[in-house]
XYZ file of C-alpha atoms in Angstrom:
327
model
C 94.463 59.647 157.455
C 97.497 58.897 155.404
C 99.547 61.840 153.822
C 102.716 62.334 151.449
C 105.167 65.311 152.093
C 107.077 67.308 150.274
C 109.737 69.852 150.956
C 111.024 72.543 148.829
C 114.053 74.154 150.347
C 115.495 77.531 148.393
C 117.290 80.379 148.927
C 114.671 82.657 150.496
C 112.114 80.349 151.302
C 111.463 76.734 152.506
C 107.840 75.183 152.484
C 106.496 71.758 153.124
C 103.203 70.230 151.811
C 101.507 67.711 152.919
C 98.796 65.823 150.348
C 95.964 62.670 150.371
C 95.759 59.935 148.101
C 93.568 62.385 145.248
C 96.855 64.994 145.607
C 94.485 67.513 147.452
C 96.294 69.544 149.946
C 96.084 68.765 153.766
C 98.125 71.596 154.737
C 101.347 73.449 154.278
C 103.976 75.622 155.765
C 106.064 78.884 154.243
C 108.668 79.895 156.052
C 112.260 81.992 155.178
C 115.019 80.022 154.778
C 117.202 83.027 155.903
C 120.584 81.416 154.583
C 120.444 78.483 157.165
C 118.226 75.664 155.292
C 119.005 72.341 158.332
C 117.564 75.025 160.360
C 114.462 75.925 158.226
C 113.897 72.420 157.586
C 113.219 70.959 161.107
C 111.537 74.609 162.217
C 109.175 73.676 158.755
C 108.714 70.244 160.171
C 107.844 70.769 163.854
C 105.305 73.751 162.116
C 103.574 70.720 159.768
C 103.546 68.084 162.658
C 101.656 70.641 164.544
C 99.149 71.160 161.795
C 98.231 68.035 160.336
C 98.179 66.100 163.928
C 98.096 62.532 163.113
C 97.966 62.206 159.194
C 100.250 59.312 159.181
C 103.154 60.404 156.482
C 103.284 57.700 154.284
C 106.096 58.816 151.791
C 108.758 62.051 151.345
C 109.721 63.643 148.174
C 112.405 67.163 148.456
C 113.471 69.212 145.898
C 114.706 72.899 145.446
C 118.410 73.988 146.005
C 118.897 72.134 148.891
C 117.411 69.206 147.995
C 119.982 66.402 148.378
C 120.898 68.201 152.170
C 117.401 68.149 152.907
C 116.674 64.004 151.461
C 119.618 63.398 153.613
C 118.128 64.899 156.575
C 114.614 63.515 156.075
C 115.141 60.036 154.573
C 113.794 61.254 151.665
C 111.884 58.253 148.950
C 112.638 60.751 146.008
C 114.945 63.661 145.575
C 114.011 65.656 142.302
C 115.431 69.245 140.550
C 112.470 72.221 140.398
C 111.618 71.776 136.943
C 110.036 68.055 137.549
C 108.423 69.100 140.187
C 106.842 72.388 139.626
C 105.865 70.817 136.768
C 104.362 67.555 137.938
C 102.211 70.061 140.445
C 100.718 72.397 138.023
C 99.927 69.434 135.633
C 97.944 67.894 138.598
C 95.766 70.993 138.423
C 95.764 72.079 134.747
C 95.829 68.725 133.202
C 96.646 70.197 129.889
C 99.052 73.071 130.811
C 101.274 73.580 127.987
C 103.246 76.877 129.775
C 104.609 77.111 133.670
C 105.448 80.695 134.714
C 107.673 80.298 138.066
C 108.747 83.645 139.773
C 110.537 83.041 142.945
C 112.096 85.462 144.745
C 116.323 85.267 143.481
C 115.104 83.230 140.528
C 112.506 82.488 137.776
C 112.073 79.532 135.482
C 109.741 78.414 132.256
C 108.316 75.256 131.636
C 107.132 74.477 128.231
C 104.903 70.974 128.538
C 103.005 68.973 125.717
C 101.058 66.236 126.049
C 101.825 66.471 130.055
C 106.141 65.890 129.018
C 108.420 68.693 129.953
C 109.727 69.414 126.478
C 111.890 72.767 127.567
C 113.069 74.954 129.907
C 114.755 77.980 131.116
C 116.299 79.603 134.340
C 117.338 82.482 135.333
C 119.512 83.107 138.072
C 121.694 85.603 137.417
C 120.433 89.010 137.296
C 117.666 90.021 139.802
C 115.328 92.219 137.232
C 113.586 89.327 136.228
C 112.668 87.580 139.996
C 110.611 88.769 143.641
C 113.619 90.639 144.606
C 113.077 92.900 142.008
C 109.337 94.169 143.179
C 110.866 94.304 147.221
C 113.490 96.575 146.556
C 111.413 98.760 144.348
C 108.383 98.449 147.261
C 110.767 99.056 149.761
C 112.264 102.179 148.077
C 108.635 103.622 147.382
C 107.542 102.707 151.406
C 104.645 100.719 150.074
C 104.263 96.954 151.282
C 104.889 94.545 148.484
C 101.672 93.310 149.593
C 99.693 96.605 148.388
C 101.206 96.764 145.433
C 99.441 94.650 142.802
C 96.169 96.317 143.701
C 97.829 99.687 142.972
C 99.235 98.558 139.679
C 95.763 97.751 138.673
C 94.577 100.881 139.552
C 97.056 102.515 137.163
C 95.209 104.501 133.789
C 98.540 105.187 132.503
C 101.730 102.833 132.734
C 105.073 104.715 132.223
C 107.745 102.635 130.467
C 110.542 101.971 132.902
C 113.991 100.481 131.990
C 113.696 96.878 133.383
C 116.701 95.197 131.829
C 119.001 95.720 134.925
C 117.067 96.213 138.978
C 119.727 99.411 139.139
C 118.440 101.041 135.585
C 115.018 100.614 136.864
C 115.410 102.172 140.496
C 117.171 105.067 138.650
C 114.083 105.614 136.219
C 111.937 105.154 138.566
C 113.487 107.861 140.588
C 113.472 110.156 137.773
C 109.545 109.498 137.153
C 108.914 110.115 140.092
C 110.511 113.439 140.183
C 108.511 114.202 137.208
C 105.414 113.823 138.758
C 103.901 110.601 137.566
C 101.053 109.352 139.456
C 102.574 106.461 142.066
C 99.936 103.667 140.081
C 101.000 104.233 136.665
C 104.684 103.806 138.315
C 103.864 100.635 139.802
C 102.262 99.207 136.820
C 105.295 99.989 134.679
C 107.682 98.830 137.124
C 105.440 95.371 136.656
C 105.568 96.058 133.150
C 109.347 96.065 133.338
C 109.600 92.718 135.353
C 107.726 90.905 132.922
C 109.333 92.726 129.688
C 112.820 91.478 131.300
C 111.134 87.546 132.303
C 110.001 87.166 128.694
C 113.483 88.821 127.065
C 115.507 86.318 128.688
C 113.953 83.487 130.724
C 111.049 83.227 128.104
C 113.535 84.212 125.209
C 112.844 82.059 122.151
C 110.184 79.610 123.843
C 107.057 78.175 122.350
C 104.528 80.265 124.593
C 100.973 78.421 124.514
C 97.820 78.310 126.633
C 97.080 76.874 129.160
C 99.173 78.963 130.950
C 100.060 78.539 135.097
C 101.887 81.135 137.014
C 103.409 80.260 140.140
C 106.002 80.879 143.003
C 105.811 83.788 145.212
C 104.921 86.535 143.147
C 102.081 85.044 141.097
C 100.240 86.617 144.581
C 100.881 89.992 142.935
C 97.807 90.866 140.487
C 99.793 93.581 138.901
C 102.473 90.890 137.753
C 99.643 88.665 136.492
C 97.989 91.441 134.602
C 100.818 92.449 132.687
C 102.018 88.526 131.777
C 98.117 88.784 130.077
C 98.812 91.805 128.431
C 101.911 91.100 126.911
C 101.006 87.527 126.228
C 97.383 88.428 124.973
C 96.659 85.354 126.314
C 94.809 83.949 130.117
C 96.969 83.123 132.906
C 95.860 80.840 135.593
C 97.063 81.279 139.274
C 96.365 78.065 141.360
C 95.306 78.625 144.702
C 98.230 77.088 146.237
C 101.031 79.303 144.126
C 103.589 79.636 146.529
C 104.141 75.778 147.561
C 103.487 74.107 143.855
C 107.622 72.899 144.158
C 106.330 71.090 147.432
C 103.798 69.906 146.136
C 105.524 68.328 143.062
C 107.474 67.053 145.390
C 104.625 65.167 147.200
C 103.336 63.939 144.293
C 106.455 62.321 143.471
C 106.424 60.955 146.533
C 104.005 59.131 146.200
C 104.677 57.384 142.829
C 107.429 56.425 144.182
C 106.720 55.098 147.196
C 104.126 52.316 145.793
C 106.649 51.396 143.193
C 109.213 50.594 145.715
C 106.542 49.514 148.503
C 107.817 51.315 151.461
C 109.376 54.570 152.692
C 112.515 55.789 153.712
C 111.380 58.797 155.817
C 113.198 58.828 159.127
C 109.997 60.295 161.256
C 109.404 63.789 162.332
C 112.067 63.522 165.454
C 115.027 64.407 162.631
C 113.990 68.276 163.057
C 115.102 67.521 167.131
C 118.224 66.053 166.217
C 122.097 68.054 165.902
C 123.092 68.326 162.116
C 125.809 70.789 160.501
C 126.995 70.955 157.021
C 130.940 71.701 156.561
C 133.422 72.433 153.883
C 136.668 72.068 152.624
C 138.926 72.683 149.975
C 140.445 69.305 148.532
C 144.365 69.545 147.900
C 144.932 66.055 146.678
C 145.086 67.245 142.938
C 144.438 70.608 140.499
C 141.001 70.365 140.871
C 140.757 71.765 144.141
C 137.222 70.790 144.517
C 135.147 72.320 147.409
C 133.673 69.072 149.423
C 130.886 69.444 151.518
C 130.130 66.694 154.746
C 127.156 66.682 156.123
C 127.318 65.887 159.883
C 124.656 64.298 161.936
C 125.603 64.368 165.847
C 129.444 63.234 165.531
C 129.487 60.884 162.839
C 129.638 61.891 158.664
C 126.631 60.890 156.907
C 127.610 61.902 153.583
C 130.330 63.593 151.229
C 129.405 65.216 147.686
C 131.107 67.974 145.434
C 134.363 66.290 144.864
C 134.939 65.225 141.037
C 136.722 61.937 141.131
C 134.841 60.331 144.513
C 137.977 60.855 146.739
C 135.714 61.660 149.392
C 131.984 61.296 148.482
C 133.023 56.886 148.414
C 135.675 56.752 151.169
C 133.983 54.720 154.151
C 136.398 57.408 156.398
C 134.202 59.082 159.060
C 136.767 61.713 160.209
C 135.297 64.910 160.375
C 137.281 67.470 158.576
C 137.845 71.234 159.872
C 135.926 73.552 157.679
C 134.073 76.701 157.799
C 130.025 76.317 157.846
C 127.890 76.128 154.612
């Protein structure tokens, strides 16, 4: 069998899917990036080696925050930002999806889509309120697992309001509901409430809302966060079954467009997650700028330079490996 992979490397997680010629999905890994993404890359591939045995991997595609590290690492055919992607993946389900919902855990994003062309979007990734993060501390603070709590939010007859505009406002309300008694489901539900009050007030702020509607990333596995979206939306939101990879899988798919166009692929095998690679940085004094450069570092040797603003570094042929603190 022949396969196309894609990687999707963020700040809390990094996941890898692996798809057939039809885009259905072979398998896939989730794993935490836990601040170290060369890491969580080659611990990701040596997990999808092991599961797909010997799908032959005909084509790469990464994107995510770590994209270009990762296409460096991999040989990747196609290195694309999270919007494409998560929106080539839910328009390979929903063929007509006109809204993408993505809730990650440190950041959320809209997609608006007509007539299958990204036509707008928004990100947030600045204040936590709106993102996963929000729903773990809260979960944590209440001793429930995050996993439990969409069923109790649906159990809820009577949401309280809770200030969702800033994670530190909430956590105090919630406190203070709590101390007035409030059943710990009608909590729950508001603190969902909340999440999606403070998504749609900023992320979804001024955007042409339509069905079809896809919610995806991480928390689209929490029923209470879907239920609310529907309420305050009055509309239907569709979760696909493979929410928390859908970057990965964009990422596949692009893959794989791009791979017949160019007639071959770049991808450097699965022995790159057995190989030494480090990422350093340092400050560039040559002029005002001061631009922080980044090398990436296979073995002993540079393979690339990016982050400076005139090309000082990212075009010089040098390979001297420059002192610089781990990034």
């Amino acid at each position: 069998m022949e396969g196309y992979m894609g990687i999707d490397v963020g700040s809390v997680s990094t996941n890898i899917a692996v798809i057939d010629e039809e885009n259905n999905v072979i398998d896939y890994v989730y794993i935490r990036t836990r601040g170290q993404p060369i890491k969580a890359v080659q611990e990701a591939l040596r997990q999808i080696k092991e599961k797909i045995g010997d799908v032959e991997i005909k084509g790469v595609g990464t994107t995510g925050s770590a994209r270009q590290l990762t296409g460096l690492m991999v040989g990747a055919d196609i290195v694309k930002n999270e919007i494409t992607a998560h929106a080539v993946a839910a328009s390979s389900i929903v063929k007509d999806v006109r809204t993408v919902i993505e809730i990650g855990g440190q950041d959320s994003k809209i997609i608006i889509l007509r007539n299958g062309v990204v036509v707008d979007f928004a990100m947030n990734t600045v204040c936590a309120a709106g993102t996963g993060s929000f729903l773990d501390q809260q979960a944590y603070r209440l001793n429930i697992p995050i996993e439990e709590f969409g069923d109790l939010a649906l159990k809820s007859k009577n949401p309280v309001r809770i200030a969702g505009r800033c994670s530190v406002f909430a956590e105090s309300d919630m406190i203070h509901k709590q101390q007035m008694g409030y059943a710990l489901p009608d909590i729950i539900s508001g603190l969902c409430d909340a999440l999606v009050r403070n998504y749609l007030n900023n992320v979804g702020k001024g955007k042409d809302i339509k069905e079809p509607i896809v919610f995806q990333g991480g928390v689209a596995a929490n029923k209470g966060i879907k239920a609310a979206f529907e309420k305050a939306l009055g509309m239907k939101v569709y979760v696909p079954k493979y929410y928390g990879v859908m970057g990965a899988i964009g990422a596949a798919i692009l893959a794989k467009d791009a791979v017949k166009e160019k007639g071959y692929t770049s991808f450097k095998g699965f022995e790159v997650s057995d190989l030494e690679y480090k990422a350093l940085g340092f400050e560039c004094t040559a002029c005002p700028n001061h631009c922080e450069v980044v090398e990436f570092i296979q073995g002993d040797e540079v393979i690339s330079r990016w982050g400076d603003k005139c090309g000082r570094w990212s075009n010089s042929p040098s390979k001297k490996i420059h002192a610089g603190s781990i990034v």
